[in-house]
Amino acid sequence: MWDKHRTTVEMATEAVSNPDAVGFIPDPKRRSGKSSRFIGFSPTADAVLVVIVVDHEDRPYGANCWPANATDQNTYRERNNP
């Protein structure tokens, strides 16, 4: 993840574990219906991140993570500041 998105497993874990994280299960932006999307804040990254999680051998696995774009940042803010 670092080479492409400048994010780490630690950052992704922080974002998913953030109590204010917004979860979409299943991920509405994926056709397969096999992944979940979480938008949460990572203190290490000092940014809102998007984390894609899939089930692998019956366990959740962080498949990808990147800095949230403006749309995802707005979703995070709106869900946490109604």
PDB file of C-alpha atoms in Angstrom, residues 4-72:
ATOM      1  CA  LYS A   4       0.885   3.376  -4.381  1.00  0.00           C
ATOM      2  CA  HIS A   5      -1.087   5.218  -1.680  1.00  0.00           C
ATOM      3  CA  ARG A   6       1.458   6.184   1.009  1.00  0.00           C
ATOM      4  CA  THR A   7      -0.538   4.319   3.662  1.00  0.00           C
ATOM      5  CA  THR A   8       0.434   1.501   6.034  1.00  0.00           C
ATOM      6  CA  VAL A   9      -1.340  -1.397   7.724  1.00  0.00           C
ATOM      7  CA  GLU A  10      -1.156   0.562  10.994  1.00  0.00           C
ATOM      8  CA  MET A  11      -2.929   3.536   9.405  1.00  0.00           C
ATOM      9  CA  ALA A  12      -5.620   1.297   7.917  1.00  0.00           C
ATOM     10  CA  THR A  13      -6.176  -0.402  11.276  1.00  0.00           C
ATOM     11  CA  GLU A  14      -6.522   2.971  12.996  1.00  0.00           C
ATOM     12  CA  ALA A  15      -9.056   4.160  10.420  1.00  0.00           C
ATOM     13  CA  VAL A  16     -11.224   1.025  10.670  1.00  0.00           C
ATOM     14  CA  SER A  17     -10.962   1.006  14.486  1.00  0.00           C
ATOM     15  CA  ASN A  18     -11.865   4.689  14.771  1.00  0.00           C
ATOM     16  CA  PRO A  19     -15.107   4.888  16.791  1.00  0.00           C
ATOM     17  CA  ASP A  20     -16.450   7.422  14.288  1.00  0.00           C
ATOM     18  CA  ALA A  21     -15.626   5.307  11.225  1.00  0.00           C
ATOM     19  CA  VAL A  22     -18.389   4.992   8.666  1.00  0.00           C
ATOM     20  CA  GLY A  23     -18.948   1.461   7.364  1.00  0.00           C
ATOM     21  CA  PHE A  24     -20.608   0.309   4.165  1.00  0.00           C
ATOM     22  CA  ILE A  25     -21.292  -3.426   4.257  1.00  0.00           C
ATOM     23  CA  PRO A  26     -21.272  -4.459   1.470  1.00  0.00           C
ATOM     24  CA  ASP A  27     -19.311  -1.783  -0.367  1.00  0.00           C
ATOM     25  CA  PRO A  28     -21.818  -0.020  -2.653  1.00  0.00           C
ATOM     26  CA  LYS A  29     -19.042   0.945  -5.063  1.00  0.00           C
ATOM     27  CA  ARG A  30     -18.064  -2.668  -5.827  1.00  0.00           C
ATOM     28  CA  ARG A  31     -20.124  -4.974  -8.017  1.00  0.00           C
ATOM     29  CA  SER A  32     -19.018  -8.222  -6.383  1.00  0.00           C
ATOM     30  CA  GLY A  33     -20.687  -7.468  -3.049  1.00  0.00           C
ATOM     31  CA  LYS A  34     -17.808  -9.285  -1.356  1.00  0.00           C
ATOM     32  CA  SER A  35     -16.007  -6.308   0.161  1.00  0.00           C
ATOM     33  CA  SER A  36     -16.789  -3.693   2.778  1.00  0.00           C
ATOM     34  CA  ARG A  37     -15.732  -0.038   2.741  1.00  0.00           C
ATOM     35  CA  PHE A  38     -14.790   1.909   5.852  1.00  0.00           C
ATOM     36  CA  ILE A  39     -14.054   5.615   6.049  1.00  0.00           C
ATOM     37  CA  GLY A  40     -12.240   6.629   9.220  1.00  0.00           C
ATOM     38  CA  PHE A  41      -9.596   8.883  10.686  1.00  0.00           C
ATOM     39  CA  SER A  42      -6.020   7.709  11.211  1.00  0.00           C
ATOM     40  CA  PRO A  43      -4.004   9.751  13.747  1.00  0.00           C
ATOM     41  CA  THR A  44      -0.750   8.419  12.294  1.00  0.00           C
ATOM     42  CA  ALA A  45      -1.696   9.559   8.787  1.00  0.00           C
ATOM     43  CA  ASP A  46      -3.419  12.655  10.208  1.00  0.00           C
ATOM     44  CA  ALA A  47      -6.035  12.058   7.539  1.00  0.00           C
ATOM     45  CA  VAL A  48      -9.360  10.426   6.760  1.00  0.00           C
ATOM     46  CA  LEU A  49      -8.727   7.147   4.939  1.00  0.00           C
ATOM     47  CA  VAL A  50     -10.803   4.710   2.904  1.00  0.00           C
ATOM     48  CA  VAL A  51     -10.152   1.071   3.787  1.00  0.00           C
ATOM     49  CA  ILE A  52     -11.421  -1.876   1.742  1.00  0.00           C
ATOM     50  CA  VAL A  53     -11.933  -5.064   3.749  1.00  0.00           C
ATOM     51  CA  VAL A  54     -12.671  -8.525   2.356  1.00  0.00           C
ATOM     52  CA  ASP A  55     -13.237 -11.862   4.061  1.00  0.00           C
ATOM     53  CA  HIS A  56     -10.330 -14.221   3.513  1.00  0.00           C
ATOM     54  CA  GLU A  57     -10.577 -17.702   5.003  1.00  0.00           C
ATOM     55  CA  ASP A  58     -13.445 -16.476   7.213  1.00  0.00           C
ATOM     56  CA  ARG A  59     -11.387 -13.578   8.619  1.00  0.00           C
ATOM     57  CA  PRO A  60     -11.518  -9.886   7.729  1.00  0.00           C
ATOM     58  CA  TYR A  61      -8.532  -8.782   5.679  1.00  0.00           C
ATOM     59  CA  GLY A  62      -7.602  -5.215   4.790  1.00  0.00           C
ATOM     60  CA  ALA A  63      -7.241  -5.383   1.029  1.00  0.00           C
ATOM     61  CA  ASN A  64      -6.447  -1.746   0.296  1.00  0.00           C
ATOM     62  CA  CYS A  65      -6.284   1.717   1.839  1.00  0.00           C
ATOM     63  CA  TRP A  66      -5.917   5.238   0.482  1.00  0.00           C
ATOM     64  CA  PRO A  67      -6.501   8.854   1.512  1.00  0.00           C
ATOM     65  CA  ALA A  68     -10.168   9.804   1.229  1.00  0.00           C
ATOM     66  CA  ASN A  69     -11.174  12.029  -1.656  1.00  0.00           C
ATOM     67  CA  ALA A  70     -13.423  15.061  -1.104  1.00  0.00           C
ATOM     68  CA  THR A  71     -16.612  13.006  -1.486  1.00  0.00           C
ATOM     69  CA  ASP A  72     -15.549  10.425   1.111  1.00  0.00           C
TER      70      ASP A  72
END
